[in-house]
XYZ file of N, CA and C in Angstrom:
462
model
N 136.548 165.454 -66.742
C 137.975 165.680 -66.674
C 138.672 164.450 -66.103
N 138.050 163.713 -65.246
C 138.646 162.523 -64.651
C 138.644 162.598 -63.143
N 138.786 161.446 -62.528
C 138.783 161.406 -61.071
C 140.160 161.728 -60.526
N 140.168 162.291 -59.349
C 141.414 162.491 -58.625
C 141.422 161.471 -57.496
N 142.355 160.566 -57.561
C 142.412 159.487 -56.590
C 143.577 159.696 -55.649
N 143.339 159.380 -54.392
C 144.392 159.452 -53.394
C 144.529 158.077 -52.765
N 145.752 157.627 -52.528
C 145.916 156.317 -51.898
C 145.399 156.352 -50.460
N 144.883 155.233 -50.029
C 144.402 155.098 -48.656
C 145.434 154.332 -47.843
N 145.625 154.734 -46.625
C 146.575 154.074 -45.739
C 145.842 152.975 -44.977
N 145.678 151.846 -45.640
C 144.953 150.726 -45.036
C 145.873 149.523 -45.021
N 146.088 148.966 -43.863
C 146.954 147.806 -43.736
C 146.116 146.598 -43.331
N 145.131 146.267 -44.160
C 144.238 145.153 -43.883
C 144.263 144.227 -45.089
N 144.481 142.950 -44.837
C 144.406 141.973 -45.917
C 142.981 141.455 -45.969
N 142.418 141.453 -47.150
C 141.044 141.015 -47.326
C 140.990 139.782 -48.212
N 140.068 138.914 -47.892
C 139.786 137.748 -48.726
C 138.385 137.896 -49.267
N 138.231 137.641 -50.546
C 136.930 137.733 -51.209
C 136.411 136.330 -51.502
N 135.133 136.155 -51.298
C 134.447 134.963 -51.755
C 133.559 135.439 -52.899
N 133.884 135.012 -54.121
C 133.154 135.433 -55.309
C 132.281 134.284 -55.813
N 131.055 134.609 -56.154
C 130.128 133.604 -56.672
C 129.620 134.060 -58.034
N 129.912 133.254 -59.057
C 129.339 133.483 -60.384
C 128.216 132.469 -60.552
N 126.967 132.940 -60.699
C 125.822 132.030 -60.699
C 125.542 131.326 -62.030
N 126.450 131.434 -62.990
C 126.287 130.682 -64.222
C 125.488 131.385 -65.302
N 125.146 132.628 -65.100
C 124.479 133.414 -66.140
C 125.037 134.824 -66.102
N 124.873 135.529 -67.185
C 125.391 136.889 -67.287
C 124.249 137.898 -67.234
N 124.593 139.130 -66.882
C 123.642 140.232 -66.984
C 124.165 141.166 -68.065
N 123.266 141.799 -68.770
C 123.652 142.736 -69.818
C 123.950 144.088 -69.180
N 125.186 144.524 -69.266
C 125.592 145.786 -68.653
C 124.723 146.939 -69.149
N 124.462 146.980 -70.434
C 123.639 148.051 -71.002
C 122.248 148.052 -70.367
N 121.661 146.884 -70.212
C 120.342 146.776 -69.597
C 120.345 147.203 -68.135
N 121.410 146.846 -67.412
C 121.514 147.225 -65.997
C 121.632 148.739 -65.866
N 122.439 149.364 -66.715
C 122.567 150.825 -66.647
C 121.285 151.539 -67.056
N 120.585 150.991 -68.024
C 119.294 151.587 -68.388
C 118.321 151.484 -67.215
N 118.303 150.334 -66.566
C 117.440 150.163 -65.387
C 117.861 151.117 -64.278
N 119.171 151.292 -64.109
C 119.675 152.222 -63.096
C 119.183 153.641 -63.384
N 119.279 154.052 -64.646
C 118.817 155.390 -65.016
C 117.333 155.555 -64.719
N 116.543 154.541 -65.045
C 115.099 154.604 -64.769
C 114.833 154.664 -63.267
N 115.466 153.772 -62.523
C 115.244 153.719 -61.076
C 115.761 154.967 -60.390
N 116.955 155.415 -60.760
C 117.559 156.579 -60.116
C 116.742 157.835 -60.390
N 116.322 158.008 -61.623
C 115.541 159.191 -61.950
C 114.197 159.166 -61.228
N 113.601 157.992 -61.152
C 112.302 157.863 -60.477
C 112.427 158.160 -58.981
N 113.558 157.814 -58.395
C 113.737 158.002 -56.958
C 114.248 159.390 -56.594
N 115.173 159.917 -57.395
C 115.851 161.144 -56.980
C 115.749 162.292 -57.968
N 115.232 162.051 -59.153
C 115.263 163.094 -60.174
C 116.651 163.165 -60.777
N 116.920 164.195 -61.537
C 118.213 164.340 -62.201
C 119.314 164.568 -61.166
N 120.414 163.801 -61.330
C 121.539 163.946 -60.408
C 122.370 165.159 -60.761
N 122.858 165.837 -59.759
C 123.760 166.965 -59.967
C 125.191 166.500 -59.821
N 126.059 167.406 -59.478
C 127.459 167.102 -59.270
C 127.599 166.184 -58.058
N 128.288 165.089 -58.248
C 128.452 164.126 -57.155
C 129.905 164.126 -56.721
N 130.127 164.284 -55.461
C 131.478 164.211 -54.904
C 131.489 163.134 -53.833
N 132.493 162.305 -53.914
C 132.618 161.227 -52.944
C 133.702 161.617 -51.957
N 133.334 161.650 -50.713
C 134.298 161.947 -49.658
C 134.580 160.650 -48.921
N 135.802 160.164 -49.010
C 136.098 158.878 -48.374
C 135.864 158.925 -46.870
N 135.233 157.884 -46.381
C 134.991 157.808 -44.941
C 136.086 157.006 -44.256
N 137.155 156.741 -45.006
C 138.282 156.025 -44.427
C 139.429 157.003 -44.290
N 140.026 157.032 -43.160
C 141.264 157.791 -43.030
C 142.129 157.080 -42.014
N 143.407 157.107 -42.255
C 144.301 156.379 -41.376
C 144.103 154.885 -41.549
N 144.431 154.141 -40.547
C 144.274 152.701 -40.602
C 142.860 152.336 -40.206
N 142.212 151.552 -41.035
C 140.833 151.158 -40.796
C 140.759 149.655 -40.730
N 139.923 149.146 -39.861
C 139.806 147.719 -39.677
C 138.833 147.061 -40.636
N 138.809 145.748 -40.535
C 137.985 144.924 -41.407
C 136.509 145.286 -41.327
N 135.981 145.430 -40.115
C 134.541 145.701 -39.963
C 134.127 147.003 -40.636
N 134.963 148.022 -40.551
C 134.644 149.301 -41.184
C 134.632 149.166 -42.704
N 135.580 148.424 -43.241
C 135.637 148.215 -44.687
C 134.431 147.398 -45.139
N 134.132 146.339 -44.414
C 132.987 145.495 -44.757
C 131.679 146.295 -44.700
N 131.558 147.180 -43.730
C 130.340 147.984 -43.575
C 130.139 148.949 -44.743
N 131.214 149.305 -45.432
C 131.107 150.249 -46.544
C 130.729 149.589 -47.862
N 130.678 148.266 -47.905
C 130.358 147.586 -49.158
C 128.984 148.002 -49.656
N 128.954 148.488 -50.879
C 127.693 148.923 -51.475
C 127.902 149.051 -52.977
N 126.886 148.718 -53.749
C 126.952 148.869 -55.190
C 125.670 149.547 -55.652
N 125.787 150.734 -56.213
C 124.633 151.478 -56.711
C 123.849 150.710 -57.770
N 124.506 149.807 -58.469
C 123.849 149.070 -59.554
C 123.083 147.832 -59.082
N 123.210 147.485 -57.807
C 122.613 146.236 -57.336
C 121.097 146.193 -57.540
N 120.383 147.216 -57.136
C 118.914 147.229 -57.309
C 118.540 147.173 -58.779
N 119.285 147.872 -59.616
C 119.004 147.870 -61.050
C 119.226 146.480 -61.637
N 120.313 145.824 -61.251
C 120.594 144.476 -61.760
C 119.514 143.495 -61.320
N 119.070 143.622 -60.072
C 118.005 142.745 -59.574
C 116.702 143.008 -60.321
N 116.446 144.261 -60.673
C 115.223 144.563 -61.434
C 115.271 143.939 -62.823
N 116.484 143.755 -63.361
C 116.648 143.124 -64.673
C 116.670 141.601 -64.582
N 117.224 141.066 -63.505
C 117.337 139.616 -63.285
C 116.884 139.323 -61.868
N 115.624 139.047 -61.698
C 115.034 138.844 -60.363
C 115.749 137.764 -59.563
N 116.257 136.744 -60.245
C 116.915 135.646 -59.545
C 118.140 136.121 -58.766
N 118.760 137.226 -59.189
C 119.897 137.777 -58.438
C 119.498 138.133 -57.013
N 118.319 138.709 -56.852
C 117.839 139.039 -55.513
C 117.694 137.795 -54.663
N 117.181 136.718 -55.248
C 117.045 135.447 -54.517
C 118.400 134.887 -54.121
N 119.358 134.973 -55.040
C 120.705 134.466 -54.753
C 121.342 135.266 -53.626
N 121.228 136.574 -53.679
C 121.812 137.425 -52.637
C 121.163 137.133 -51.278
N 119.843 137.012 -51.257
C 119.153 136.691 -49.992
C 119.574 135.321 -49.465
N 119.671 134.340 -50.344
C 120.058 132.987 -49.939
C 121.474 132.977 -49.356
N 122.404 133.653 -50.038
C 123.785 133.695 -49.557
C 123.900 134.476 -48.253
N 123.159 135.561 -48.139
C 123.172 136.347 -46.900
C 122.696 135.493 -45.736
N 121.618 134.754 -45.939
C 121.082 133.889 -44.880
C 122.052 132.755 -44.546
N 122.658 132.173 -45.552
C 123.564 131.040 -45.350
C 124.874 131.453 -44.693
N 125.414 132.595 -45.088
C 126.744 133.005 -44.627
C 126.717 134.039 -43.510
N 125.582 134.719 -43.353
C 125.520 135.779 -42.352
C 126.420 136.953 -42.694
N 126.624 137.198 -43.980
C 127.515 138.264 -44.444
C 126.760 139.201 -45.373
N 127.299 140.393 -45.547
C 126.769 141.326 -46.538
C 127.250 140.845 -47.908
N 126.317 140.562 -48.788
C 126.630 140.090 -50.135
C 126.384 141.255 -51.096
N 127.359 141.520 -51.962
C 127.284 142.675 -52.833
C 127.535 142.245 -54.281
N 126.775 142.844 -55.170
C 126.953 142.620 -56.594
C 128.305 143.174 -57.021
N 128.990 142.468 -57.893
C 130.260 142.937 -58.442
C 129.988 143.622 -59.773
N 130.300 144.895 -59.877
C 130.067 145.644 -61.108
C 128.595 145.666 -61.458
N 128.278 145.346 -62.716
C 126.883 145.300 -63.140
C 126.333 143.874 -63.097
N 127.077 142.979 -62.496
C 126.607 141.612 -62.310
C 127.214 140.684 -63.347
N 126.916 139.481 -63.206
C 126.020 138.819 -62.283
C 126.735 138.227 -61.076
N 128.049 138.339 -61.033
C 128.785 137.819 -59.883
C 128.503 138.648 -58.638
N 128.567 137.981 -57.495
C 128.407 138.638 -56.203
C 129.593 138.248 -55.330
N 129.812 139.006 -54.262
C 130.946 138.692 -53.392
C 130.676 139.130 -51.960
N 131.521 138.613 -51.068
C 131.569 139.087 -49.688
C 133.020 139.000 -49.235
N 133.294 139.606 -48.085
C 134.663 139.681 -47.578
C 134.867 138.788 -46.363
N 136.101 138.313 -46.225
C 136.507 137.544 -45.055
C 137.875 138.027 -44.605
N 138.162 137.788 -43.332
C 139.457 138.185 -42.770
C 140.579 137.255 -43.205
N 140.246 135.957 -43.362
C 141.280 134.969 -43.685
C 140.822 134.083 -44.834
N 141.800 133.508 -45.493
C 141.507 132.557 -46.555
C 140.811 131.320 -46.027
N 141.177 130.920 -44.808
C 140.555 129.741 -44.201
C 139.050 129.966 -43.988
N 138.680 131.158 -43.475
C 137.252 131.484 -43.291
C 136.522 131.482 -44.627
N 137.137 132.066 -45.651
C 136.508 132.126 -46.973
C 136.347 130.719 -47.560
N 137.351 129.869 -47.376
C 137.273 128.495 -47.890
C 136.163 127.706 -47.183
N 136.011 127.921 -45.872
C 134.915 127.261 -45.143
C 133.560 127.734 -45.660
N 133.448 129.023 -45.953
C 132.194 129.564 -46.485
C 131.900 128.975 -47.864
N 132.930 128.830 -48.673
C 132.765 128.225 -50.005
C 132.207 126.813 -49.865
N 132.777 126.034 -48.968
C 132.293 124.660 -48.742
C 130.849 124.672 -48.244
N 130.529 125.618 -47.361
C 129.160 125.723 -46.831
C 128.162 126.022 -47.953
N 128.554 126.901 -48.878
C 127.665 127.210 -50.009
C 127.440 125.957 -50.844
N 128.524 125.262 -51.195
C 128.374 124.066 -52.023
C 127.472 123.026 -51.360
N 127.576 122.903 -50.038
C 126.717 121.932 -49.331
C 125.258 122.374 -49.304
N 125.022 123.690 -49.382
C 123.657 124.199 -49.202
C 122.863 124.347 -50.501
N 123.513 124.176 -51.648
C 122.785 124.365 -52.907
C 122.587 123.016 -53.605
N 121.507 122.881 -54.364
C 121.230 121.626 -55.073
C 122.340 121.274 -56.071
N 122.503 119.987 -56.350
C 123.547 119.504 -57.255
C 123.466 120.186 -58.623
N 122.273 120.400 -59.130
C 122.094 121.039 -60.437
C 122.644 122.471 -60.425
N 122.433 123.173 -59.315
C 122.950 124.540 -59.176
C 124.468 124.519 -59.070
N 125.019 123.543 -58.322
C 126.476 123.429 -58.162
C 127.180 123.305 -59.508
N 126.530 122.651 -60.468
C 127.133 122.483 -61.794
C 127.284 123.819 -62.520
N 126.378 124.744 -62.274
C 126.397 126.038 -62.968
C 127.248 127.088 -62.257
N 127.262 127.059 -60.932
C 127.939 128.104 -60.171
C 129.453 127.893 -60.143
N 130.189 128.987 -60.170
C 131.627 128.979 -59.903
C 131.838 129.801 -58.643
N 132.546 129.230 -57.682
C 132.811 129.924 -56.420
C 134.321 129.981 -56.235
N 134.816 131.195 -56.053
C 136.262 131.428 -56.015
C 136.629 132.180 -54.744
N 137.741 131.799 -54.154
C 138.320 132.535 -53.026
C 139.543 133.265 -53.563
N 139.607 134.583 -53.314
C 140.717 135.388 -53.825
C 141.177 136.380 -52.759
N 142.471 136.623 -52.727
C 143.052 137.576 -51.781
C 143.220 138.930 -52.456
N 142.885 139.980 -51.739
C 143.072 141.338 -52.234
C 144.516 141.750 -52.033
N 145.008 142.549 -52.968
C 146.342 143.114 -52.819
C 146.402 143.929 -51.533
N 147.580 144.033 -50.972
C 147.790 144.887 -49.808
C 147.599 146.331 -50.261
N 146.664 147.037 -49.637
C 146.347 148.404 -50.047
C 147.569 149.314 -50.018
N 148.460 149.100 -49.088
C 149.633 149.982 -48.995
C 150.552 149.821 -50.199
N 150.450 148.700 -50.910
C 151.319 148.469 -52.056
C 150.711 148.969 -53.352
N 149.432 149.325 -53.334
C 148.789 149.810 -54.551
C 149.196 151.250 -54.828
N 149.405 151.555 -56.069
C 149.741 152.911 -56.460
C 148.646 153.414 -57.394
N 148.018 154.517 -57.014
C 146.957 155.113 -57.830
C 147.546 156.281 -58.593
N 147.257 156.364 -59.868
C 147.715 157.496 -60.656
C 146.501 158.249 -61.170
N 146.525 159.525 -60.987
C 145.461 160.374 -61.484
C 145.633 160.579 -62.969
N 144.521 160.623 -63.730
C 144.645 160.849 -65.182
C 145.073 162.275 -65.508
N 145.212 163.128 -64.508
C 145.558 164.529 -64.764
C 147.027 164.763 -64.608
C-alpha cells in the first residue's frame, strides 16, 4: 500500500563525505545476495515495521549512531573490495562508513563542511596516486530537516 512517513523535528545540519571508488555494483546482484544472506540468517521475513528512534530534537551523535544499510553485507559479498575500502576509510577517518544504497559509493557524516573537507584531503593523501585517479570524493551538505516536506502516497 505504501509507507506512511512523518516529518522528524531535527534541527541539525549534516555534512556528508561521499566516496565513489570508480566502479559500480549491480543492484540486481546485490539484492539477490541480500535475499540469499537474509534468508540464510533469519529465514523468511514477516511484516516489518520501523519505529523511529528519533523524537524531538536529536543531536549529531545520535544521528551518526543510527547509520546502517541492510545491503552493505550483501554488496561486500558481491564486491569484496568494498569491504577493504570501508575498513581502510574507517581506520583513516575514525568514522562509521556506510554504503550508499546498493553501492558502490560509501559515505560518512560530519558536523561542519570544514571537517568534511579536511577528511577529504586526508583520504587523498592516504591513497596511492593510481587510486586517486579512479576515486571521486565529494563533500555535500544535507538539507535542513525542518524544511523537508514528506508526503504520504496515501
